[in-house]
Tab-separated table of C-alpha atoms and ligand atoms in Angstrom:
chain	number	residue	atom	x	y	z
A	149	MET	CA	117.918	186.154	231.343
A	150	THR	CA	121.574	186.756	231.833
A	151	ASP	CA	122.788	183.167	231.828
A	152	ASP	CA	122.737	180.518	229.144
A	153	ARG	CA	119.794	178.428	230.250
A	154	PRO	CA	118.076	176.586	227.391
A	155	GLY	CA	115.873	179.006	225.472
A	156	GLY	CA	115.949	181.593	228.233
A	157	PHE	CA	113.585	179.508	230.357
A	158	LEU	CA	114.624	179.069	233.967
A	159	THR	CA	111.885	176.669	235.007
A	160	LEU	CA	109.089	174.648	233.447
A	161	GLY	CA	106.781	177.231	234.998
A	162	ASP	CA	108.237	179.822	232.619
A	163	LEU	CA	107.496	177.479	229.748
A	164	GLU	CA	103.944	177.086	231.027
A	165	ALA	CA	103.424	180.851	231.141
A	166	ALA	CA	104.781	181.258	227.606
A	167	ALA	CA	102.481	178.500	226.341
A	168	ALA	CA	99.482	179.973	228.173
A	169	ALA	CA	99.979	183.222	226.293
A	170	LYS	CA	100.109	181.430	222.943
A	171	VAL	CA	97.678	178.515	222.979
A	172	PRO	CA	93.981	179.144	222.154
A	173	ALA	CA	91.858	179.226	225.304
A	174	GLU	CA	89.828	176.106	224.543
A	175	VAL	CA	92.931	174.015	223.790
A	176	TRP	CA	94.554	175.380	226.941
A	177	ALA	CA	91.529	174.255	228.983
A	178	PHE	CA	91.888	170.773	227.474
A	179	VAL	CA	95.615	170.577	228.223
A	180	GLN	CA	95.599	172.049	231.709
A	181	GLY	CA	92.282	170.880	233.068
A	182	GLY	CA	91.762	168.182	235.663
A	183	ALA	CA	88.744	166.269	236.884
A	184	GLY	CA	86.089	168.019	238.973
A	185	GLU	CA	87.378	170.783	241.207
A	186	GLU	CA	90.994	169.857	240.412
A	187	THR	CA	91.829	168.931	243.999
A	188	THR	CA	93.932	165.986	242.859
A	189	LEU	CA	95.586	168.100	240.186
A	190	ARG	CA	96.763	170.496	242.904
A	191	ALA	CA	97.622	167.640	245.283
A	192	ASN	CA	100.130	166.305	242.755
A	193	ARG	CA	102.238	169.445	243.194
A	194	ASP	CA	101.572	169.764	246.927
A	195	ALA	CA	102.917	166.255	247.473
A	196	PHE	CA	106.311	167.264	246.087
A	197	HIS	CA	106.292	170.460	248.159
A	198	ARG	CA	105.605	168.416	251.274
A	199	ARG	CA	108.675	166.208	250.888
A	200	THR	CA	112.155	167.109	252.067
A	201	LEU	CA	115.595	165.969	250.951
A	202	ARG	CA	118.634	165.272	253.124
A	203	PRO	CA	121.747	166.508	251.368
A	204	ARG	CA	125.190	164.973	251.914
A	205	VAL	CA	128.183	167.274	251.576
A	206	LEU	CA	131.815	166.966	250.508
A	207	THR	CA	131.127	163.812	248.556
A	208	GLY	CA	133.125	164.949	245.508
A	209	VAL	CA	130.643	165.896	242.830
A	210	ASP	CA	133.017	166.878	240.048
A	211	SER	CA	131.196	164.744	237.501
A	212	LEU	CA	127.560	163.695	237.343
A	213	ASP	CA	126.007	160.849	235.410
A	214	LEU	CA	122.273	161.017	234.681
A	215	ARG	CA	122.144	157.847	232.611
A	216	THR	CA	120.061	154.869	233.659
A	217	ARG	CA	118.043	151.971	232.251
A	218	ILE	CA	114.301	151.757	231.804
A	219	LEU	CA	113.071	148.200	231.187
A	220	GLY	CA	116.634	147.311	230.320
A	221	GLN	CA	117.025	150.032	227.713
A	222	ALA	CA	119.758	152.640	228.172
A	223	VAL	CA	118.413	156.203	228.422
A	224	SER	CA	120.218	159.488	228.994
A	225	ALA	CA	118.105	160.466	232.009
A	226	PRO	CA	115.475	158.902	234.314
A	227	PHE	CA	112.524	160.745	232.784
A	228	PHE	CA	110.404	159.939	229.759
A	229	VAL	CA	107.690	161.494	227.635
A	230	ALA	CA	104.319	160.421	229.067
A	231	PRO	CA	101.703	159.621	226.424
A	232	THR	CA	99.492	162.598	225.628
A	233	ALA	CA	96.781	162.630	222.994
A	234	TYR	CA	96.349	165.049	220.081
A	235	GLN	CA	99.759	166.738	220.141
A	236	GLY	CA	98.823	168.258	216.772
A	237	LEU	CA	96.639	170.695	218.706
A	238	LEU	CA	99.823	172.265	220.091
A	239	HIS	CA	102.052	172.229	217.015
A	240	PRO	CA	101.523	171.193	213.375
A	241	ASP	CA	104.355	168.622	213.629
A	242	GLY	CA	102.689	167.049	216.681
A	243	GLU	CA	104.201	163.782	217.915
A	244	ILE	CA	106.808	163.795	215.149
A	245	ALA	CA	108.476	166.822	216.727
A	246	THR	CA	108.344	165.138	220.134
A	247	ALA	CA	109.744	161.861	218.801
A	248	ARG	CA	112.674	163.556	217.072
A	249	ALA	CA	113.573	165.664	220.084
A	250	ALA	CA	113.363	162.585	222.318
A	251	ARG	CA	115.533	160.520	219.974
A	252	ASP	CA	118.192	163.249	219.795
A	253	ALA	CA	118.219	163.593	223.581
A	254	GLY	CA	118.305	159.855	224.305
A	255	ILE	CA	114.945	160.068	226.049
A	256	LEU	CA	112.248	157.394	225.919
A	257	GLY	CA	109.011	158.501	224.250
A	258	VAL	CA	105.619	156.939	224.953
A	259	PHE	CA	103.019	157.664	222.260
A	260	SER	CA	99.259	157.586	222.636
A	261	THR	CA	96.630	155.576	220.758
A	262	LEU	CA	95.087	158.999	220.190
A	263	SER	CA	98.158	160.595	218.614
A	264	SER	CA	97.571	163.188	215.906
A	265	CYS	CA	100.213	161.414	213.774
A	266	SER	CA	100.015	157.722	212.907
A	267	LEU	CA	102.201	155.431	214.987
A	268	GLU	CA	104.058	154.444	211.804
A	269	SER	CA	104.845	158.042	210.857
A	270	ILE	CA	106.135	158.696	214.383
A	271	ALA	CA	108.409	155.658	214.103
A	272	GLU	CA	109.657	156.637	210.634
A	273	SER	CA	110.421	160.172	211.743
A	274	ALA	CA	112.854	158.951	214.412
A	275	PRO	CA	113.691	155.339	213.571
A	276	THR	CA	116.483	154.965	216.100
A	277	GLY	CA	114.488	156.433	218.973
A	278	ASP	CA	113.341	154.398	221.933
A	279	ARG	CA	109.541	154.281	221.703
A	280	TRP	CA	106.685	152.606	223.547
A	281	PHE	CA	103.050	152.434	222.418
A	282	GLN	CA	100.217	153.375	224.784
A	283	LEU	CA	96.967	151.493	224.239
A	284	TYR	CA	93.448	152.585	225.028
A	285	LEU	CA	91.295	149.461	224.802
A	286	GLN	CA	89.000	149.451	221.807
A	287	PRO	CA	85.392	148.159	221.953
A	288	GLU	CA	86.459	144.971	220.129
A	289	PHE	CA	89.572	143.043	221.176
A	290	GLY	CA	90.496	142.565	217.513
A	291	ALA	CA	90.847	146.315	217.048
A	292	SER	CA	93.120	146.582	220.099
A	293	ALA	CA	95.157	143.626	218.827
A	294	GLN	CA	95.567	145.268	215.432
A	295	LEU	CA	96.963	148.435	217.009
A	296	VAL	CA	99.376	146.366	219.092
A	297	ASP	CA	100.538	144.444	216.002
A	298	ARG	CA	101.101	147.677	214.099
A	299	ALA	CA	103.134	149.069	216.994
A	300	GLN	CA	105.252	145.932	217.236
A	301	ARG	CA	105.921	145.948	213.480
A	302	ALA	CA	106.897	149.622	213.658
A	303	GLY	CA	109.524	148.911	216.321
A	304	TYR	CA	107.802	150.099	219.480
A	305	ARG	CA	109.506	148.256	222.315
A	306	ALA	CA	106.773	147.967	224.923
A	307	LEU	CA	103.027	148.148	225.286
A	308	VAL	CA	101.635	150.560	227.869
A	309	LEU	CA	98.052	149.708	228.769
A	310	THR	CA	96.268	152.660	230.378
A	311	VAL	CA	93.677	151.395	232.843
A	312	ASP	CA	92.449	154.480	234.671
A	313	MET	CA	89.972	155.623	232.057
A	314	PRO	CA	86.969	153.306	231.815
A	315	VAL	CA	85.130	156.525	231.036
A	316	LEU	CA	86.281	160.073	230.612
A	317	ALA	CA	85.937	161.945	233.864
A	318	ASN	CA	83.928	165.105	234.190
A	319	ARG	CA	86.581	167.669	233.497
A	320	ASP	CA	84.777	170.841	234.373
A	321	ARG	CA	87.381	173.165	232.926
A	322	GLN	CA	87.625	171.286	229.642
A	323	ILE	CA	83.857	171.008	229.235
A	324	ARG	CA	83.356	174.695	229.999
A	325	GLY	CA	86.222	175.510	227.655
A	326	GLY	CA	84.221	174.032	224.815
A	327	VAL	CA	86.648	171.393	223.487
A	328	ALA	CA	84.732	168.240	222.583
A	329	VAL	CA	85.154	165.993	225.609
A	330	ASP	CA	85.626	162.645	223.926
A	331	ALA	CA	87.456	163.459	220.701
A	332	PRO	CA	88.962	166.945	220.520
A	333	ALA	CA	90.726	166.326	217.212
A	334	PRO	CA	91.347	163.729	214.473
A	335	VAL	CA	93.463	160.699	215.353
A	336	GLY	CA	96.334	159.635	213.087
A	337	ASN	CA	95.970	155.928	213.801
A	338	GLY	CA	92.813	155.679	211.716
A	339	PRO	CA	89.195	156.814	211.565
A	340	ASP	CA	87.955	153.751	213.471
A	341	VAL	CA	90.188	154.267	216.508
A	342	GLN	CA	88.031	155.103	219.514
A	343	ALA	CA	88.760	157.465	222.363
A	344	PRO	CA	87.638	156.264	225.797
A	345	SER	CA	83.905	156.331	226.271
A	346	ARG	CA	82.289	159.534	227.465
A	347	ALA	CA	80.113	159.700	230.588
A	348	PRO	CA	77.720	156.788	231.293
A	349	MET	CA	74.310	156.949	229.581
A	350	PRO	CA	71.281	156.830	231.899
A	351	ASP	CA	68.949	153.926	231.164
A	352	GLY	CA	66.236	154.047	233.808
A	353	ASP	CA	68.047	153.535	237.105
A	354	HIS	CA	71.007	151.958	235.356
A	355	TYR	CA	73.826	153.497	233.445
A	356	THR	CA	75.180	151.817	230.386
A	357	LEU	CA	78.726	152.032	229.139
A	358	ARG	CA	80.583	151.055	226.039
A	359	LYS	CA	81.811	147.511	225.751
A	360	GLU	CA	85.518	147.898	226.567
A	361	THR	CA	84.668	149.588	229.861
A	362	GLY	CA	83.675	146.149	231.126
A	363	ALA	CA	87.293	144.956	230.820
A	364	THR	CA	88.757	143.013	233.744
A	365	TRP	CA	92.232	141.652	234.481
A	366	GLU	CA	91.458	138.925	231.958
A	367	ILE	CA	92.114	141.477	229.209
A	368	VAL	CA	95.702	141.703	230.428
A	369	ASP	CA	96.083	137.932	229.995
A	370	ARG	CA	94.642	138.175	226.481
A	371	LEU	CA	97.005	140.973	225.528
A	372	ARG	CA	99.957	139.071	226.937
A	373	ALA	CA	98.963	135.962	225.023
A	374	HIS	CA	98.662	138.072	221.883
A	375	THR	CA	101.973	139.949	221.913
A	376	SER	CA	105.564	139.374	222.923
A	377	LEU	CA	105.984	143.073	223.756
A	378	PRO	CA	106.634	143.659	227.454
A	379	LEU	CA	103.526	144.978	229.131
A	380	VAL	CA	103.441	148.117	231.271
A	381	ILE	CA	100.253	149.021	233.154
A	382	LYS	CA	99.607	152.725	233.591
A	383	GLY	CA	97.219	154.313	236.054
A	384	ILE	CA	97.822	152.286	239.236
A	385	LEU	CA	97.332	153.942	242.644
A	386	THR	CA	97.168	151.049	245.123
A	387	GLY	CA	99.465	148.265	246.228
A	388	ASP	CA	96.699	145.706	245.613
A	389	ASP	CA	96.299	146.661	241.963
A	390	ALA	CA	100.050	146.823	241.485
A	391	ARG	CA	100.322	143.288	242.861
A	392	LYS	CA	97.568	142.143	240.485
A	393	ALA	CA	99.342	143.753	237.556
A	394	VAL	CA	102.532	141.859	238.370
A	395	ASP	CA	100.633	138.611	238.920
A	396	HIS	CA	99.123	139.075	235.452
A	397	GLY	CA	102.570	139.445	233.935
A	398	ALA	CA	103.169	143.203	233.809
A	399	ARG	CA	106.857	144.024	233.643
A	400	ALA	CA	106.266	147.506	235.017
A	401	VAL	CA	103.548	149.748	236.408
A	402	VAL	CA	103.100	153.500	236.186
A	403	VAL	CA	101.842	155.088	239.387
A	404	SER	CA	99.683	157.844	237.957
A	405	ASN	CA	96.411	159.666	238.482
A	406	HIS	CA	96.498	160.764	234.856
A	407	GLY	CA	97.753	164.195	235.820
A	408	GLY	CA	94.685	164.760	238.013
A	409	ARG	CA	92.409	164.307	235.011
A	410	GLN	CA	90.393	161.267	236.048
A	411	LEU	CA	89.430	160.916	239.726
A	412	ASP	CA	89.168	164.119	241.687
A	413	GLY	CA	89.782	162.841	245.189
A	414	ALA	CA	92.494	160.386	244.182
A	415	PRO	CA	95.709	160.722	246.169
A	416	ALA	CA	98.691	162.472	244.688
A	417	ALA	CA	100.683	159.990	242.627
A	418	LEU	CA	103.752	160.621	244.799
A	419	GLU	CA	101.775	159.665	247.921
A	420	SER	CA	100.851	156.307	246.363
A	421	LEU	CA	104.355	155.466	245.244
A	422	ALA	CA	105.775	153.859	248.400
A	423	GLU	CA	102.760	151.538	248.734
A	424	VAL	CA	103.144	150.373	245.138
A	425	VAL	CA	106.907	149.911	245.401
A	426	ALA	CA	106.418	147.819	248.536
A	427	ALA	CA	103.769	145.681	246.833
A	428	VAL	CA	105.778	144.786	243.724
A	429	GLY	CA	109.210	144.508	245.327
A	430	THR	CA	111.829	143.611	242.761
A	431	GLU	CA	109.402	141.779	240.472
A	432	ALA	CA	108.603	144.776	238.283
A	433	GLU	CA	109.789	148.289	237.644
A	434	VAL	CA	107.748	151.169	238.986
A	435	TYR	CA	107.483	154.556	237.282
A	436	LEU	CA	105.574	157.639	238.338
A	437	ASP	CA	103.927	160.510	236.558
A	438	SER	CA	101.604	163.371	237.564
A	439	GLY	CA	103.021	166.706	238.600
A	440	VAL	CA	106.740	166.192	237.924
A	441	ARG	CA	108.164	169.624	237.107
A	442	ARG	CA	111.662	169.836	238.628
A	443	GLY	CA	114.876	167.960	239.115
A	444	SER	CA	114.101	167.757	242.836
A	445	ASP	CA	110.745	166.088	242.002
A	446	ILE	CA	112.595	163.442	239.998
A	447	LEU	CA	115.016	162.935	242.867
A	448	MET	CA	112.144	162.467	245.345
A	449	ALA	CA	110.345	159.948	243.120
A	450	LEU	CA	113.549	157.976	242.581
A	451	ALA	CA	114.358	158.068	246.290
A	452	LEU	CA	110.906	156.571	246.944
A	453	GLY	CA	111.663	153.711	244.574
A	454	ALA	CA	110.634	154.822	241.074
A	455	LYS	CA	112.931	153.777	238.225
A	456	GLY	CA	111.791	156.672	236.052
A	457	VAL	CA	109.228	159.459	235.833
A	458	GLY	CA	106.887	160.541	233.052
A	459	ILE	CA	106.478	164.147	231.943
A	460	GLY	CA	103.034	165.008	230.562
A	461	ARG	CA	101.881	168.605	230.151
A	462	PRO	CA	105.353	170.234	230.028
A	463	VAL	CA	106.027	168.467	226.722
A	464	LEU	CA	102.857	170.068	225.361
A	465	TRP	CA	103.940	173.504	226.626
A	466	ALA	CA	107.304	172.996	224.948
A	467	LEU	CA	105.697	171.891	221.694
A	468	ALA	CA	103.389	174.894	221.655
A	469	THR	CA	106.160	177.371	222.318
A	470	GLY	CA	108.886	175.929	220.126
A	471	GLY	CA	108.058	172.716	218.280
A	472	GLU	CA	110.917	170.217	218.098
A	473	PRO	CA	113.623	172.641	219.359
A	474	GLY	CA	111.228	173.620	222.132
A	475	VAL	CA	110.942	170.018	223.305
A	476	ALA	CA	114.726	169.657	223.022
A	477	ARG	CA	115.084	172.707	225.307
A	478	LEU	CA	112.679	171.183	227.803
A	479	PHE	CA	114.808	168.038	228.028
A	480	SER	CA	117.985	170.122	228.454
A	481	LEU	CA	116.335	172.197	231.158
A	482	LEU	CA	115.163	169.155	233.116
A	483	LYS	CA	118.539	167.443	232.792
A	484	LEU	CA	120.350	170.572	233.942
A	485	ASP	CA	118.011	170.942	236.908
A	486	LEU	CA	118.378	167.278	237.844
A	487	ALA	CA	122.179	167.462	237.566
A	488	THR	CA	122.165	170.544	239.778
A	489	VAL	CA	120.104	168.972	242.555
A	490	MET	CA	122.189	165.808	242.340
A	491	ALA	CA	125.295	167.920	242.906
A	492	VAL	CA	123.696	169.783	245.792
A	493	THR	CA	122.574	166.552	247.468
A	494	GLY	CA	125.928	164.876	246.867
A	495	ARG	CA	124.680	162.152	244.515
A	496	THR	CA	126.790	161.693	241.397
A	497	SER	CA	124.834	158.858	239.783
A	498	ILE	CA	121.250	157.667	239.509
A	499	SER	CA	122.091	154.490	241.409
A	500	ALA	CA	123.200	156.638	244.370
A	501	ILE	CA	119.677	158.046	244.729
A	502	ASP	CA	117.998	156.008	247.449
A	503	ALA	CA	115.752	156.276	250.502
A	504	SER	CA	118.562	157.789	252.578
A	505	LEU	CA	117.866	161.011	250.667
A	506	LEU	CA	114.391	161.360	252.159
A	507	GLY	CA	113.819	163.646	255.111
A	508	THR	CA	110.799	164.097	257.352
A	509	PRO	CA	107.822	165.489	255.432
A	510	ARG	CA	107.048	169.123	256.210
A	511	TRP	CA	103.436	168.433	257.191
B	40	FMN	C1	96.350	166.788	227.289
B	40	FMN	C2	96.640	165.438	227.883
B	40	FMN	C3	96.383	164.303	227.135
B	40	FMN	C4	96.651	163.044	227.670
B	40	FMN	N1	96.434	161.933	226.900
B	40	FMN	C5	96.758	160.710	227.384
B	40	FMN	C6	96.624	159.557	226.562
B	40	FMN	O1	96.240	159.637	225.408
B	40	FMN	N2	96.953	158.366	227.114
B	40	FMN	C7	97.399	158.234	228.401
B	40	FMN	O2	97.675	157.118	228.850
B	40	FMN	N3	97.554	159.316	229.184
B	40	FMN	C8	97.262	160.546	228.700
B	40	FMN	N4	97.445	161.644	229.491
B	40	FMN	C9	98.026	161.488	230.842
B	40	FMN	C10	99.560	161.538	230.799
B	40	FMN	O3	100.099	160.374	230.232
B	40	FMN	C11	100.156	161.649	232.202
B	40	FMN	O4	99.616	160.633	233.030
B	40	FMN	C12	99.918	163.001	232.872
B	40	FMN	O5	99.874	164.048	231.938
B	40	FMN	C13	101.058	163.245	233.853
B	40	FMN	O6	100.842	164.377	234.590
B	40	FMN	P1	101.516	165.814	234.249
B	40	FMN	O7	100.777	166.350	233.081
B	40	FMN	O8	101.270	166.548	235.508
B	40	FMN	O9	102.996	165.587	233.968
B	40	FMN	C14	97.180	162.917	228.976
B	40	FMN	C15	97.448	164.071	229.712
B	40	FMN	C16	97.190	165.325	229.174
B	40	FMN	C17	97.536	166.537	229.992
């Protein structure tokens, strides 16, 4: 590279290629894989390629401001670290490296129930960072409640309940790759913490599932009654479910198909965004993840009504290739790319990104 782009990487695709060359094949299959034939995984990218942007010119773009607020909290840019399990598989410092890089960059970090590091050690490693805790329901409500209490005590500012994984999907690539489907690695939050249930067990003509898979919207009421943390529901793809989430007190929803890892055949997250935004109106914030790789992707999601976007796999690529400085470079790269497309579209602030930016889809 002849210019001064962070770490010599021009795009997140470069980071992906560097990680692919470094990460053991079975871990790579776990990170990259989607459900089934990975149609939805591919659709997530196609959806961004399909969209067009309408630039405005001569608007005076001598200074650009990427700052915004996510659930009221000031952040340096409208993207955040999506929760991803077992970051210790990518780098020995795991989530601690991610948390420190996020804190230094003013980026919100969401950390998984299935983190390699304990939620307390993540908090202690970056005490001033803005952190949310992502919950996978445990078979007993008491165990979920205990995790939530620990997160609240440790200063996590919101609870993200992931609802799109009643069971782990059949992830062909991951299964063939040989990484244990349900629990690829130890979890820092304690030996009793459970990963989502693996595939249903045949019992005659019925299939039985673990207890928490029977959860209904009532669980949201119970969690809300239990904690004062604002509740965010992650894994919503329809306006009806988004409406339900808001009616049950969610302060925000994440439009997500889990990075194509759960339902092969689900729509691209970006294609579900407008429906969800319309359903919740101004009553809750809407975020999006699944396939965000460029500044222009962020712009498109924001123009369609998202308040922020989550970044999943690229954080893992950055961790694998460079640990904490690697994740810091990823944030710089994304910010630089976002600033560039803002300049080229004539938008100098996040609040200036609205539906007037959207052109006719290409197909
Ligand atoms: C390896 C891996 C592990 C993940 N673990 C979790 C998790 O523990 N909890 C969760 O809510 N989502 C998890 N996700 C989903 C992400 O939060 C996010 O929805 C998805 O990665 C976004 O898509 P992207 O990877 O295309 O950016 C995981 C995703 C990956 C790739």
